[in-house]
PDB file of N, CA, C and O in Angstrom:
ATOM      1  N   MET S   1       0.811  -1.208   0.166  1.00  0.00           N
ATOM      2  CA  MET S   1       0.021  -0.203   0.041  1.00  0.00           C
ATOM      3  C   MET S   1       0.760   0.821  -0.071  1.00  0.00           C
ATOM      4  O   MET S   1       1.499   1.648   0.584  1.00  0.00           O
ATOM      5  N   ALA S   2       0.336   2.405  -1.089  1.00  0.00           N
ATOM      6  CA  ALA S   2       1.086   3.558  -0.779  1.00  0.00           C
ATOM      7  C   ALA S   2       1.240   3.963   0.381  1.00  0.00           C
ATOM      8  O   ALA S   2      -0.058   3.750   1.171  1.00  0.00           O
ATOM      9  N   SER S   3       2.087   5.209   0.747  1.00  0.00           N
ATOM     10  CA  SER S   3       2.365   6.059   2.239  1.00  0.00           C
ATOM     11  C   SER S   3       0.136   6.708   2.016  1.00  0.00           C
ATOM     12  O   SER S   3       0.235   7.177   1.187  1.00  0.00           O
ATOM     13  N   PHE S   4       0.015   7.320   2.844  1.00  0.00           N
ATOM     14  CA  PHE S   4      -1.066   7.932   3.796  1.00  0.00           C
ATOM     15  C   PHE S   4      -0.079   9.278   3.831  1.00  0.00           C
ATOM     16  O   PHE S   4       0.636   9.685   4.656  1.00  0.00           O
ATOM     17  N   GLY S   5      -1.132  10.185   3.113  1.00  0.00           N
ATOM     18  CA  GLY S   5      -0.399  11.563   2.882  1.00  0.00           C
ATOM     19  C   GLY S   5      -0.765  11.904   2.684  1.00  0.00           C
ATOM     20  O   GLY S   5      -2.325  12.482   4.299  1.00  0.00           O
ATOM     21  N   ILE S   6      -0.414  13.234   3.004  1.00  0.00           N
ATOM     22  CA  ILE S   6      -1.428  14.808   3.926  1.00  0.00           C
ATOM     23  C   ILE S   6      -2.587  15.248   2.963  1.00  0.00           C
ATOM     24  O   ILE S   6      -3.434  15.320   3.677  1.00  0.00           O
ATOM     25  N   LYS S   7      -3.115  14.867   1.959  1.00  0.00           N
ATOM     26  CA  LYS S   7      -4.108  14.904   1.245  1.00  0.00           C
ATOM     27  C   LYS S   7      -5.059  13.836   2.229  1.00  0.00           C
ATOM     28  O   LYS S   7      -6.797  14.454   2.348  1.00  0.00           O
ATOM     29  N   GLU S   8      -4.556  13.021   2.049  1.00  0.00           N
ATOM     30  CA  GLU S   8      -5.630  11.475   2.554  1.00  0.00           C
ATOM     31  C   GLU S   8      -6.255  12.421   4.425  1.00  0.00           C
ATOM     32  O   GLU S   8      -7.486  12.240   4.361  1.00  0.00           O
ATOM     33  N   LEU S   9      -4.895  13.181   4.403  1.00  0.00           N
ATOM     34  CA  LEU S   9      -5.348  12.589   6.434  1.00  0.00           C
ATOM     35  C   LEU S   9      -6.119  14.377   5.861  1.00  0.00           C
ATOM     36  O   LEU S   9      -7.170  14.705   7.363  1.00  0.00           O
ATOM     37  N   VAL S  10      -5.980  15.384   5.104  1.00  0.00           N
ATOM     38  CA  VAL S  10      -7.348  16.223   5.205  1.00  0.00           C
ATOM     39  C   VAL S  10      -8.201  16.282   5.035  1.00  0.00           C
ATOM     40  O   VAL S  10      -9.178  16.671   5.787  1.00  0.00           O
ATOM     41  N   ASP S  11      -8.656  15.193   4.154  1.00  0.00           N
ATOM     42  CA  ASP S  11      -9.660  14.993   3.538  1.00  0.00           C
ATOM     43  C   ASP S  11     -10.710  13.845   5.040  1.00  0.00           C
ATOM     44  O   ASP S  11     -11.491  14.137   5.224  1.00  0.00           O
ATOM     45  N   ILE S  12      -9.791  13.180   5.521  1.00  0.00           N
ATOM     46  CA  ILE S  12     -10.360  12.181   6.295  1.00  0.00           C
ATOM     47  C   ILE S  12     -11.005  13.661   7.628  1.00  0.00           C
ATOM     48  O   ILE S  12     -11.759  13.613   8.300  1.00  0.00           O
ATOM     49  N   LEU S  13     -10.077  14.555   8.000  1.00  0.00           N
ATOM     50  CA  LEU S  13     -10.053  15.849   8.627  1.00  0.00           C
ATOM     51  C   LEU S  13     -11.156  16.635   9.001  1.00  0.00           C
ATOM     52  O   LEU S  13     -11.884  17.011   9.437  1.00  0.00           O
ATOM     53  N   ARG S  14     -11.420  17.170   7.221  1.00  0.00           N
ATOM     54  CA  ARG S  14     -13.046  17.442   7.138  1.00  0.00           C
ATOM     55  C   ARG S  14     -13.974  16.463   7.424  1.00  0.00           C
ATOM     56  O   ARG S  14     -15.036  17.416   7.747  1.00  0.00           O
ATOM     57  N   GLU S  15     -14.042  15.118   6.742  1.00  0.00           N
ATOM     58  CA  GLU S  15     -15.342  14.634   7.385  1.00  0.00           C
ATOM     59  C   GLU S  15     -15.645  13.933   8.815  1.00  0.00           C
ATOM     60  O   GLU S  15     -16.302  14.181   8.865  1.00  0.00           O
ATOM     61  N   SER S  16     -13.809  14.568   9.551  1.00  0.00           N
ATOM     62  CA  SER S  16     -14.429  13.778  10.777  1.00  0.00           C
ATOM     63  C   SER S  16     -14.608  14.890  11.312  1.00  0.00           C
ATOM     64  O   SER S  16     -15.508  14.643  11.962  1.00  0.00           O
ATOM     65  N   ALA S  17     -13.911  15.514  11.626  1.00  0.00           N
ATOM     66  CA  ALA S  17     -13.662  17.038  11.991  1.00  0.00           C
ATOM     67  C   ALA S  17     -14.145  18.025  11.984  1.00  0.00           C
ATOM     68  O   ALA S  17     -14.324  19.374  12.767  1.00  0.00           O
ATOM     69  N   GLY S  18     -14.355  18.575  10.819  1.00  0.00           N
ATOM     70  CA  GLY S  18     -14.531  19.875   9.921  1.00  0.00           C
ATOM     71  C   GLY S  18     -13.516  20.464   9.430  1.00  0.00           C
ATOM     72  O   GLY S  18     -12.750  19.919   9.701  1.00  0.00           O
ATOM     73  N   GLU S  19     -14.205  21.303   9.339  1.00  0.00           N
ATOM     74  CA  GLU S  19     -12.904  22.707   9.255  1.00  0.00           C
ATOM     75  C   GLU S  19     -13.147  24.805   9.522  1.00  0.00           C
ATOM     76  O   GLU S  19     -14.305  24.763   9.130  1.00  0.00           O
ATOM     77  N   ASP S  20     -12.077  24.971  10.257  1.00  0.00           N
ATOM     78  CA  ASP S  20     -12.180  26.359  10.144  1.00  0.00           C
ATOM     79  C   ASP S  20     -12.582  26.985   8.739  1.00  0.00           C
ATOM     80  O   ASP S  20     -11.651  26.569   8.434  1.00  0.00           O
ATOM     81  N   GLU S  21     -13.005  27.941   8.483  1.00  0.00           N
ATOM     82  CA  GLU S  21     -13.752  28.258   7.957  1.00  0.00           C
ATOM     83  C   GLU S  21     -11.724  29.628   7.552  1.00  0.00           C
ATOM     84  O   GLU S  21     -11.308  29.909   6.608  1.00  0.00           O
ATOM     85  N   ASP S  22     -11.227  29.686   8.787  1.00  0.00           N
ATOM     86  CA  ASP S  22     -10.138  30.851   8.852  1.00  0.00           C
ATOM     87  C   ASP S  22      -8.791  30.392   8.715  1.00  0.00           C
ATOM     88  O   ASP S  22      -8.201  31.217   8.680  1.00  0.00           O
ATOM     89  N   ILE S  23      -9.241  29.169   7.967  1.00  0.00           N
ATOM     90  CA  ILE S  23      -7.878  27.895   8.151  1.00  0.00           C
ATOM     91  C   ILE S  23      -7.989  27.709   6.798  1.00  0.00           C
ATOM     92  O   ILE S  23      -8.674  26.437   6.985  1.00  0.00           O
ATOM     93  N   ASN S  24      -6.828  28.239   5.991  1.00  0.00           N
ATOM     94  CA  ASN S  24      -6.421  26.841   4.907  1.00  0.00           C
ATOM     95  C   ASN S  24      -5.488  25.825   5.123  1.00  0.00           C
ATOM     96  O   ASN S  24      -4.679  25.679   5.273  1.00  0.00           O
ATOM     97  N   LEU S  25      -6.241  24.347   5.282  1.00  0.00           N
ATOM     98  CA  LEU S  25      -5.432  23.035   4.414  1.00  0.00           C
ATOM     99  C   LEU S  25      -5.092  23.408   2.959  1.00  0.00           C
ATOM    100  O   LEU S  25      -4.653  22.176   3.482  1.00  0.00           O
ATOM    101  N   GLU S  26      -4.898  23.140   2.586  1.00  0.00           N
ATOM    102  CA  GLU S  26      -4.877  23.626   1.264  1.00  0.00           C
ATOM    103  C   GLU S  26      -3.337  23.922   1.480  1.00  0.00           C
ATOM    104  O   GLU S  26      -2.125  23.566   0.729  1.00  0.00           O
ATOM    105  N   GLY S  27      -2.691  24.698   2.083  1.00  0.00           N
ATOM    106  CA  GLY S  27      -1.796  25.647   2.323  1.00  0.00           C
ATOM    107  C   GLY S  27      -0.139  24.165   3.002  1.00  0.00           C
ATOM    108  O   GLY S  27      -0.277  22.782   3.204  1.00  0.00           O
ATOM    109  N   ASP S  28       0.746  24.611   3.349  1.00  0.00           N
ATOM    110  CA  ASP S  28       1.909  24.029   3.803  1.00  0.00           C
ATOM    111  C   ASP S  28       1.490  23.889   5.473  1.00  0.00           C
ATOM    112  O   ASP S  28       2.122  24.693   6.277  1.00  0.00           O
ATOM    113  N   ILE S  29       0.979  22.656   5.960  1.00  0.00           N
ATOM    114  CA  ILE S  29       0.083  22.536   7.425  1.00  0.00           C
ATOM    115  C   ILE S  29       1.338  21.642   7.842  1.00  0.00           C
ATOM    116  O   ILE S  29       1.107  20.965   9.533  1.00  0.00           O
ATOM    117  N   LEU S  30       1.779  21.202   7.462  1.00  0.00           N
ATOM    118  CA  LEU S  30       1.942  19.860   8.732  1.00  0.00           C
ATOM    119  C   LEU S  30       3.075  19.895   9.569  1.00  0.00           C
ATOM    120  O   LEU S  30       3.167  19.410  10.018  1.00  0.00           O
ATOM    121  N   ASP S  31       4.009  21.311   9.398  1.00  0.00           N
ATOM    122  CA  ASP S  31       4.493  20.989  11.363  1.00  0.00           C
ATOM    123  C   ASP S  31       3.919  22.352  12.133  1.00  0.00           C
ATOM    124  O   ASP S  31       4.081  23.207  13.146  1.00  0.00           O
ATOM    125  N   ILE S  32       2.640  22.807  11.643  1.00  0.00           N
ATOM    126  CA  ILE S  32       1.267  23.294  11.835  1.00  0.00           C
ATOM    127  C   ILE S  32       0.637  22.400  13.115  1.00  0.00           C
ATOM    128  O   ILE S  32      -0.005  21.776  12.697  1.00  0.00           O
ATOM    129  N   ASP S  33       0.269  23.264  14.413  1.00  0.00           N
ATOM    130  CA  ASP S  33       0.087  22.345  15.195  1.00  0.00           C
ATOM    131  C   ASP S  33      -1.540  22.022  15.574  1.00  0.00           C
ATOM    132  O   ASP S  33      -1.821  23.217  14.986  1.00  0.00           O
ATOM    133  N   PHE S  34      -2.009  21.228  15.947  1.00  0.00           N
ATOM    134  CA  PHE S  34      -3.418  20.876  15.179  1.00  0.00           C
ATOM    135  C   PHE S  34      -4.937  21.908  15.595  1.00  0.00           C
ATOM    136  O   PHE S  34      -5.326  22.433  15.697  1.00  0.00           O
ATOM    137  N   GLU S  35      -3.972  22.219  16.688  1.00  0.00           N
ATOM    138  CA  GLU S  35      -4.764  23.005  17.848  1.00  0.00           C
ATOM    139  C   GLU S  35      -4.854  24.349  17.079  1.00  0.00           C
ATOM    140  O   GLU S  35      -5.335  25.216  17.011  1.00  0.00           O
ATOM    141  N   SER S  36      -3.656  25.192  16.544  1.00  0.00           N
ATOM    142  CA  SER S  36      -3.697  26.168  16.096  1.00  0.00           C
ATOM    143  C   SER S  36      -4.458  26.288  14.066  1.00  0.00           C
ATOM    144  O   SER S  36      -4.426  26.577  13.716  1.00  0.00           O
ATOM    145  N   LEU S  37      -5.072  24.472  14.036  1.00  0.00           N
ATOM    146  CA  LEU S  37      -5.234  24.906  12.825  1.00  0.00           C
ATOM    147  C   LEU S  37      -7.161  24.090  13.811  1.00  0.00           C
ATOM    148  O   LEU S  37      -7.667  24.191  12.176  1.00  0.00           O
ATOM    149  N   GLY S  38      -7.154  24.505  14.063  1.00  0.00           N
ATOM    150  CA  GLY S  38      -8.603  24.796  14.805  1.00  0.00           C
ATOM    151  C   GLY S  38      -8.645  23.310  15.543  1.00  0.00           C
ATOM    152  O   GLY S  38     -10.114  22.696  14.901  1.00  0.00           O
ATOM    153  N   TYR S  39      -8.442  22.300  15.305  1.00  0.00           N
ATOM    154  CA  TYR S  39      -8.443  21.017  16.320  1.00  0.00           C
ATOM    155  C   TYR S  39      -8.313  20.962  16.962  1.00  0.00           C
ATOM    156  O   TYR S  39      -7.497  20.732  17.699  1.00  0.00           O
ATOM    157  N   ASP S  40      -9.027  20.420  18.774  1.00  0.00           N
ATOM    158  CA  ASP S  40      -8.315  20.237  19.794  1.00  0.00           C
ATOM    159  C   ASP S  40      -8.170  18.550  19.844  1.00  0.00           C
ATOM    160  O   ASP S  40      -8.674  17.725  18.865  1.00  0.00           O
ATOM    161  N   SER S  41      -8.687  18.480  21.378  1.00  0.00           N
ATOM    162  CA  SER S  41      -8.189  16.948  21.124  1.00  0.00           C
ATOM    163  C   SER S  41      -9.129  15.569  20.631  1.00  0.00           C
ATOM    164  O   SER S  41      -9.092  15.296  20.771  1.00  0.00           O
ATOM    165  N   LEU S  42     -11.002  16.394  21.118  1.00  0.00           N
ATOM    166  CA  LEU S  42     -12.097  15.675  20.654  1.00  0.00           C
ATOM    167  C   LEU S  42     -11.375  15.062  18.906  1.00  0.00           C
ATOM    168  O   LEU S  42     -11.924  14.543  18.401  1.00  0.00           O
ATOM    169  N   ALA S  43     -11.415  16.368  18.757  1.00  0.00           N
ATOM    170  CA  ALA S  43     -11.436  16.539  16.773  1.00  0.00           C
ATOM    171  C   ALA S  43     -10.140  15.039  16.696  1.00  0.00           C
ATOM    172  O   ALA S  43     -10.818  14.661  15.471  1.00  0.00           O
ATOM    173  N   LEU S  44      -8.981  15.589  17.008  1.00  0.00           N
ATOM    174  CA  LEU S  44      -7.897  14.261  16.362  1.00  0.00           C
ATOM    175  C   LEU S  44      -8.304  12.932  17.234  1.00  0.00           C
ATOM    176  O   LEU S  44      -7.760  11.892  16.370  1.00  0.00           O
ATOM    177  N   PHE S  45      -9.030  13.015  18.186  1.00  0.00           N
ATOM    178  CA  PHE S  45      -9.483  11.394  18.580  1.00  0.00           C
ATOM    179  C   PHE S  45     -10.724  10.833  17.168  1.00  0.00           C
ATOM    180  O   PHE S  45     -10.306   9.856  16.798  1.00  0.00           O
ATOM    181  N   ASN S  46     -11.613  11.279  16.969  1.00  0.00           N
ATOM    182  CA  ASN S  46     -12.378  11.140  15.845  1.00  0.00           C
ATOM    183  C   ASN S  46     -11.788  11.079  14.626  1.00  0.00           C
ATOM    184  O   ASN S  46     -11.726   9.998  13.853  1.00  0.00           O
ATOM    185  N   THR S  47     -10.759  11.822  14.815  1.00  0.00           N
ATOM    186  CA  THR S  47     -10.016  11.724  13.410  1.00  0.00           C
ATOM    187  C   THR S  47      -8.749  10.431  12.977  1.00  0.00           C
ATOM    188  O   THR S  47      -8.630  10.029  11.533  1.00  0.00           O
ATOM    189  N   VAL S  48      -8.315   9.679  14.118  1.00  0.00           N
ATOM    190  CA  VAL S  48      -7.515   8.532  14.876  1.00  0.00           C
ATOM    191  C   VAL S  48      -8.459   7.879  14.151  1.00  0.00           C
ATOM    192  O   VAL S  48      -7.851   6.264  13.525  1.00  0.00           O
ATOM    193  N   ARG S  49      -9.559   7.639  15.291  1.00  0.00           N
ATOM    194  CA  ARG S  49      -9.773   6.374  15.085  1.00  0.00           C
ATOM    195  C   ARG S  49     -10.981   6.117  13.577  1.00  0.00           C
ATOM    196  O   ARG S  49     -11.236   5.282  12.999  1.00  0.00           O
ATOM    197  N   TRP S  50     -11.192   7.374  13.261  1.00  0.00           N
ATOM    198  CA  TRP S  50     -11.732   6.892  11.505  1.00  0.00           C
ATOM    199  C   TRP S  50     -10.402   6.691  10.362  1.00  0.00           C
ATOM    200  O   TRP S  50     -10.539   5.383   9.323  1.00  0.00           O
ATOM    201  N   VAL S  51      -9.122   7.110  10.798  1.00  0.00           N
ATOM    202  CA  VAL S  51      -8.354   6.681   9.952  1.00  0.00           C
ATOM    203  C   VAL S  51      -7.751   4.399  10.581  1.00  0.00           C
ATOM    204  O   VAL S  51      -7.638   3.826   9.484  1.00  0.00           O
ATOM    205  N   GLU S  52      -7.901   4.402  11.632  1.00  0.00           N
ATOM    206  CA  GLU S  52      -7.974   3.283  11.614  1.00  0.00           C
ATOM    207  C   GLU S  52      -8.721   2.548  10.781  1.00  0.00           C
ATOM    208  O   GLU S  52      -8.468   1.370  10.596  1.00  0.00           O
ATOM    209  N   ARG S  53      -9.952   2.669  11.610  1.00  0.00           N
ATOM    210  CA  ARG S  53     -11.347   2.093  11.054  1.00  0.00           C
ATOM    211  C   ARG S  53     -10.473   2.101   9.763  1.00  0.00           C
ATOM    212  O   ARG S  53     -10.957   0.417   8.795  1.00  0.00           O
ATOM    213  N   ASP S  54     -10.440   3.213   8.588  1.00  0.00           N
ATOM    214  CA  ASP S  54     -10.182   2.892   6.818  1.00  0.00           C
ATOM    215  C   ASP S  54      -9.516   2.101   6.456  1.00  0.00           C
ATOM    216  O   ASP S  54      -9.182   1.156   5.500  1.00  0.00           O
ATOM    217  N   LEU S  55      -8.098   2.025   7.622  1.00  0.00           N
ATOM    218  CA  LEU S  55      -6.848   1.791   6.655  1.00  0.00           C
ATOM    219  C   LEU S  55      -6.791   0.290   7.632  1.00  0.00           C
ATOM    220  O   LEU S  55      -5.928  -0.851   7.468  1.00  0.00           O
ATOM    221  N   GLY S  56      -7.718   0.095   9.079  1.00  0.00           N
ATOM    222  CA  GLY S  56      -7.425  -1.499   9.220  1.00  0.00           C
ATOM    223  C   GLY S  56      -6.405  -1.299  10.155  1.00  0.00           C
ATOM    224  O   GLY S  56      -5.573  -2.635  10.284  1.00  0.00           O
ATOM    225  N   ILE S  57      -5.366  -0.157  10.906  1.00  0.00           N
ATOM    226  CA  ILE S  57      -4.857  -0.624  11.322  1.00  0.00           C
ATOM    227  C   ILE S  57      -5.184   0.369  13.143  1.00  0.00           C
ATOM    228  O   ILE S  57      -6.264   0.569  13.275  1.00  0.00           O
ATOM    229  N   ALA S  58      -4.396   0.012  14.444  1.00  0.00           N
ATOM    230  CA  ALA S  58      -4.372   0.399  15.107  1.00  0.00           C
ATOM    231  C   ALA S  58      -3.708   1.358  16.050  1.00  0.00           C
ATOM    232  O   ALA S  58      -2.211   1.300  15.770  1.00  0.00           O
ATOM    233  N   LEU S  59      -3.595   2.765  16.115  1.00  0.00           N
ATOM    234  CA  LEU S  59      -2.507   3.967  17.085  1.00  0.00           C
ATOM    235  C   LEU S  59      -2.546   3.420  17.985  1.00  0.00           C
ATOM    236  O   LEU S  59      -2.944   3.408  18.987  1.00  0.00           O
ATOM    237  N   SER S  60      -1.460   3.713  19.155  1.00  0.00           N
ATOM    238  CA  SER S  60      -1.116   3.937  20.774  1.00  0.00           C
ATOM    239  C   SER S  60      -1.717   4.848  21.299  1.00  0.00           C
ATOM    240  O   SER S  60      -1.698   6.083  20.422  1.00  0.00           O
ATOM    241  N   ASP S  61      -2.087   4.983  22.405  1.00  0.00           N
ATOM    242  CA  ASP S  61      -3.348   5.721  22.476  1.00  0.00           C
ATOM    243  C   ASP S  61      -2.245   7.002  23.205  1.00  0.00           C
ATOM    244  O   ASP S  61      -2.028   8.217  22.891  1.00  0.00           O
ATOM    245  N   GLU S  62      -1.160   6.449  23.750  1.00  0.00           N
ATOM    246  CA  GLU S  62       0.564   6.926  24.053  1.00  0.00           C
ATOM    247  C   GLU S  62       0.861   7.911  22.905  1.00  0.00           C
ATOM    248  O   GLU S  62       1.252   8.810  22.774  1.00  0.00           O
ATOM    249  N   ALA S  63       0.949   6.600  21.315  1.00  0.00           N
ATOM    250  CA  ALA S  63       2.176   7.412  20.481  1.00  0.00           C
ATOM    251  C   ALA S  63       0.452   8.747  19.999  1.00  0.00           C
ATOM    252  O   ALA S  63       1.237  10.158  19.568  1.00  0.00           O
ATOM    253  N   ILE S  64      -0.059   8.866  20.054  1.00  0.00           N
ATOM    254  CA  ILE S  64      -1.558   9.923  19.765  1.00  0.00           C
ATOM    255  C   ILE S  64      -1.686  10.844  20.465  1.00  0.00           C
ATOM    256  O   ILE S  64      -1.791  12.743  20.012  1.00  0.00           O
ATOM    257  N   SER S  65      -1.731  10.474  21.835  1.00  0.00           N
ATOM    258  CA  SER S  65      -1.512  11.778  23.191  1.00  0.00           C
ATOM    259  C   SER S  65       0.160  12.851  22.979  1.00  0.00           C
ATOM    260  O   SER S  65      -0.031  13.901  23.116  1.00  0.00           O
ATOM    261  N   ALA S  66       1.468  11.787  21.969  1.00  0.00           N
ATOM    262  CA  ALA S  66       1.815  12.961  21.834  1.00  0.00           C
ATOM    263  C   ALA S  66       2.015  13.560  20.757  1.00  0.00           C
ATOM    264  O   ALA S  66       3.120  14.451  20.127  1.00  0.00           O
ATOM    265  N   THR S  67       1.289  13.444  19.711  1.00  0.00           N
ATOM    266  CA  THR S  67       0.495  13.730  18.425  1.00  0.00           C
ATOM    267  C   THR S  67       0.658  15.453  18.179  1.00  0.00           C
ATOM    268  O   THR S  67      -0.455  15.303  18.704  1.00  0.00           O
ATOM    269  N   ARG S  68       1.309  16.569  18.028  1.00  0.00           N
ATOM    270  CA  ARG S  68       1.080  17.795  17.921  1.00  0.00           C
ATOM    271  C   ARG S  68       0.532  18.111  16.123  1.00  0.00           C
ATOM    272  O   ARG S  68      -0.286  19.068  16.310  1.00  0.00           O
ATOM    273  N   THR S  69       0.768  17.544  15.252  1.00  0.00           N
ATOM    274  CA  THR S  69       0.702  18.211  13.996  1.00  0.00           C
ATOM    275  C   THR S  69       0.953  17.256  13.156  1.00  0.00           C
ATOM    276  O   THR S  69       1.151  16.189  13.665  1.00  0.00           O
ATOM    277  N   PRO S  70       0.358  17.264  12.075  1.00  0.00           N
ATOM    278  CA  PRO S  70      -0.068  16.734  10.738  1.00  0.00           C
ATOM    279  C   PRO S  70       1.354  15.683  10.831  1.00  0.00           C
ATOM    280  O   PRO S  70       1.146  14.181   9.775  1.00  0.00           O
ATOM    281  N   ARG S  71       2.227  15.744  10.540  1.00  0.00           N
ATOM    282  CA  ARG S  71       3.841  15.593  10.021  1.00  0.00           C
ATOM    283  C   ARG S  71       3.608  14.259  11.310  1.00  0.00           C
ATOM    284  O   ARG S  71       3.546  13.120  10.201  1.00  0.00           O
ATOM    285  N   ALA S  72       3.436  14.563  12.273  1.00  0.00           N
ATOM    286  CA  ALA S  72       4.082  13.659  13.334  1.00  0.00           C
ATOM    287  C   ALA S  72       2.370  12.915  13.183  1.00  0.00           C
ATOM    288  O   ALA S  72       2.927  11.290  13.247  1.00  0.00           O
ATOM    289  N   LEU S  73       1.445  13.361  13.039  1.00  0.00           N
ATOM    290  CA  LEU S  73       0.486  12.038  12.716  1.00  0.00           C
ATOM    291  C   LEU S  73       0.505  11.112  11.508  1.00  0.00           C
ATOM    292  O   LEU S  73       0.424   9.678  11.859  1.00  0.00           O
ATOM    293  N   LEU S  74       1.149  11.564  10.271  1.00  0.00           N
ATOM    294  CA  LEU S  74       1.300  10.752   9.260  1.00  0.00           C
ATOM    295  C   LEU S  74       1.892   9.264   9.578  1.00  0.00           C
ATOM    296  O   LEU S  74       2.512   8.618   9.315  1.00  0.00           O
ATOM    297  N   ASP S  75       3.227  10.017  10.008  1.00  0.00           N
ATOM    298  CA  ASP S  75       4.536   9.194  10.497  1.00  0.00           C
ATOM    299  C   ASP S  75       3.922   8.373  11.542  1.00  0.00           C
ATOM    300  O   ASP S  75       4.207   6.896  10.897  1.00  0.00           O
ATOM    301  N   GLU S  76       3.164   8.637  12.546  1.00  0.00           N
ATOM    302  CA  GLU S  76       2.395   6.797  13.317  1.00  0.00           C
ATOM    303  C   GLU S  76       1.879   6.178  12.075  1.00  0.00           C
ATOM    304  O   GLU S  76       1.694   4.928  12.718  1.00  0.00           O
ATOM    305  N   ILE S  77       1.006   6.879  11.584  1.00  0.00           N
ATOM    306  CA  ILE S  77      -0.166   6.070  10.531  1.00  0.00           C
ATOM    307  C   ILE S  77       0.781   5.177   9.813  1.00  0.00           C
ATOM    308  O   ILE S  77       0.350   3.798   9.811  1.00  0.00           O
ATOM    309  N   ASN S  78       1.527   6.112   9.188  1.00  0.00           N
ATOM    310  CA  ASN S  78       2.348   5.099   7.732  1.00  0.00           C
ATOM    311  C   ASN S  78       3.471   4.116   8.739  1.00  0.00           C
ATOM    312  O   ASN S  78       3.291   3.158   8.193  1.00  0.00           O
ATOM    313  N   ARG S  79       3.898   4.375   9.914  1.00  0.00           N
ATOM    314  CA  ARG S  79       4.084   3.615  10.706  1.00  0.00           C
ATOM    315  C   ARG S  79       3.584   1.828  11.096  1.00  0.00           C
ATOM    316  O   ARG S  79       4.055   1.257  11.234  1.00  0.00           O
ATOM    317  N   ALA S  80       2.897   1.948  11.880  1.00  0.00           N
ATOM    318  CA  ALA S  80       1.504   1.444  12.174  1.00  0.00           C
ATOM    319  C   ALA S  80       0.579   0.358  10.855  1.00  0.00           C
ATOM    320  O   ALA S  80       1.044  -0.203  10.885  1.00  0.00           O
ATOM    321  N   THR S  81       1.035   1.449   9.242  1.00  0.00           N
ATOM    322  CA  THR S  81       0.012   0.516   8.642  1.00  0.00           C
ATOM    323  C   THR S  81       1.570  -0.370   7.974  1.00  0.00           C
ATOM    324  O   THR S  81       1.452  -1.264   7.380  1.00  0.00           O
ATOM    325  N   ALA S  82       2.987   0.052   7.788  1.00  0.00           N
ATOM    326  CA  ALA S  82       4.162  -1.082   6.847  1.00  0.00           C
ATOM    327  C   ALA S  82       4.244  -1.820   8.566  1.00  0.00           C
ATOM    328  O   ALA S  82       4.686  -2.624   7.653  1.00  0.00           O
ATOM    329  N   GLN S  83       4.049  -1.730   9.423  1.00  0.00           N
ATOM    330  CA  GLN S  83       3.406  -3.074  10.304  1.00  0.00           C
ATOM    331  C   GLN S  83       3.075  -4.043  10.598  1.00  0.00           C
ATOM    332  O   GLN S  83       3.361  -4.813  10.269  1.00  0.00           O
ATOM    333  N   ALA S  84       1.581  -3.620   9.678  1.00  0.00           N
ATOM    334  CA  ALA S  84       0.291  -4.498   9.602  1.00  0.00           C
ATOM    335  C   ALA S  84       0.105  -5.369   8.109  1.00  0.00           C
ATOM    336  O   ALA S  84      -0.170  -5.807   7.794  1.00  0.00           O
ATOM    337  N   ALA S  85       1.689  -4.782   7.465  1.00  0.00           N
ATOM    338  CA  ALA S  85       1.276  -4.956   6.166  1.00  0.00           C
ATOM    339  C   ALA S  85       2.337  -6.456   6.275  1.00  0.00           C
ATOM    340  O   ALA S  85       2.985  -7.074   7.059  1.00  0.00           O
TER     341      ALA S  85
END
């Protein structure tokens, strides 16, 4: 399976948690913390569960609680996907 990228993550963020009209998710957001992007811990939780369901993977609660940026979350998702393969 190809790696899970920022486009897929943004699509799931929008579907699972919505989107703040004042924030442009189309720009370079890889290293911007989720809070600054308008996503709180509940939105991140919903997004992670959506990703887990869609990809058939499990992410540890510890890894998720330490994840602050889209880049860090993508790293965790792709690590779990590679281990599941």
